[in-house]
Steps between C-alpha positions, in 0.01 A plus 500: 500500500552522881581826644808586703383509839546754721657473841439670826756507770494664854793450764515599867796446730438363872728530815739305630477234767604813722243694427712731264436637150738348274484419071252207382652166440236426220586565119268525233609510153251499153649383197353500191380121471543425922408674884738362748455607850702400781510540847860467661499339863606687790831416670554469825886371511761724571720569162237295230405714203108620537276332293402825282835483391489137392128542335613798320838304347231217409269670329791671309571117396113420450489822279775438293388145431124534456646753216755317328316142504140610468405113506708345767331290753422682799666251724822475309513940438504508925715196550738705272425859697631337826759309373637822348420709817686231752810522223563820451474612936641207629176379682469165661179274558336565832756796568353766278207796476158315310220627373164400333434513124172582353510485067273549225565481164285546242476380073230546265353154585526463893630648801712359762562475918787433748494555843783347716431590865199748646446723210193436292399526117113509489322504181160642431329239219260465304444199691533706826766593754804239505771540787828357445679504853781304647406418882740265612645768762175629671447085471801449729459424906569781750623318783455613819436871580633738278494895435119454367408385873694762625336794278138281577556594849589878491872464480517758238773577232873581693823353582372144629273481163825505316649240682199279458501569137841417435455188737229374228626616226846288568263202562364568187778537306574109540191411308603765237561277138444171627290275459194481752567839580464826244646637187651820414716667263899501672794297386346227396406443118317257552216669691366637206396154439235471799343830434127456407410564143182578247371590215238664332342522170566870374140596416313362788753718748367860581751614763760380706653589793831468670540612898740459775401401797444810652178518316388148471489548899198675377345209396691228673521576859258851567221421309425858418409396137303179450669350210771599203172614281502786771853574466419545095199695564626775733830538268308551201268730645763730707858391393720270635620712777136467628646162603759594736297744621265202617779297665669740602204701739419143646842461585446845713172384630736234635864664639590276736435167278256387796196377228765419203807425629800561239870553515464852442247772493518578147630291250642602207170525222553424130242421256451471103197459267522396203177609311478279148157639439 
């Protein structure tokens, strides 16, 4: 008989583009069968509903689904989530707050992964470490100098980093759901279809974790752990918040985003492992 698992979770909130405290824009939420974890984007547009707003309406969808239809496909359970989201507020394609969906769900003979847009599900294996990750927006070209060159260069975080930022970040918000550009969870249904998927056998998975990308930074773009077997490692042997910790004190090594540029100095941190041993 397999065991329940048990499931770790630690959460840390960031600043905002300004520089100022303000609540996290990730959600987390454990469910009996499932671990969703999502990680709402940052607006920049005057008047548009933050994305922790929208990613905690989703995951109230994703939550009430993943409970009432236990064995709905994946794709079709989001696809309904957003269409039900964009109903009920009113929200338009292209016009709306986003965010990224990371899901597990679990039965007694395998376990499942989603990821639509930069938030990871990695599964420790009897087979070894396996990283499911959607890329296609760090795949995207930056043209032209942008507020990474400017941070490269000792520009620091202040009132012409914001403009930069929202300078991209509207150039990037023409590739958002289409095709050759990236995918991520709005007011379009039918991005659920072009998030990446797997699947495991239940009894060769160990653990399984889901982060935002405040912590897959860690991995991704610092370097301060070698590999996702580090990540499980140092959260089994001091907690998950050991984790943040990590990021978050290279992040201080680093305030002025000169060695890792970033659109802020602290992201918002969210991570959950699922432990099926």
């Amino acid at each position: 008989m397999n065991r329940t698992p048990v499931v770790m979770v630690a959460e840390r909130p960031g600043v905002g583009v300004d520089g100022a405290p303000r609540p996290s824009e990730d959600v987390v939420s454990v469910l009996p069968n499932a671990v969703l974890l999502l990680d709402g984007a940052t607006s920049l547009r005057p008047g548009l509903r933050g994305g922790g707003w929208y990613a905690s309406v989703l995951a109230g969808q994703l939550a009430a689904r993943l409970t009432g239809y236990p064995s709905m496909d994946l794709a079709d359970l989001l696809a309904a989530a957003i269409r039900a989201v964009a109903r009920d507020h009113d929200l338009a394609p292209g016009e709306s707050p986003s965010s990224t969906v990371a899901l597990v769900r679990w039965d007694d003979k395998a376990v499942e992964g989603l990821v639509l847009a930069d938030s990871p599900v990695v599964a420790a294996t009897t087979g070894g470490v396996r990283v499911l990750a959607d890329d296609r927006i760090v795949r995207l070209p930056r043209p032209g100098p942008g507020y990474r060159d400017r941070l490269r260069a000792g520009a620091g975080y202040g009132e012409d980093h914001v403009t930069a930022l929202t300078t991209a970040a509207a150039s990037f918000g023409r590739l958002r759901n289409t095709a050759g550009g990236f995918w991520v969870a709005e007011a379009e249904p039918d991005a659920a279809y072009e998030a990446r998927r797997a699947s495991w056998p239940r009894a060769a998975v160990e653990k399984v974790l889901l982060a935002s990308d405040g912590v897959a930074c860690g991995v991704d773009d610092y370097r301060i752990f070698p590999d996702w077997a580090a990540v499980f490692d140092l959260a089994a042997a001091r907690g998950a918040d050991a984790v943040l910790d990590a990021v978050r004190a290279a992040e201080e090594s680093d305030p002025d985003g000169t060695r890792w540029p970033r659109p802020k100095r602290h992201d918002d941190q969210a991570l959950a492992v699922v432990d099926f041993t």
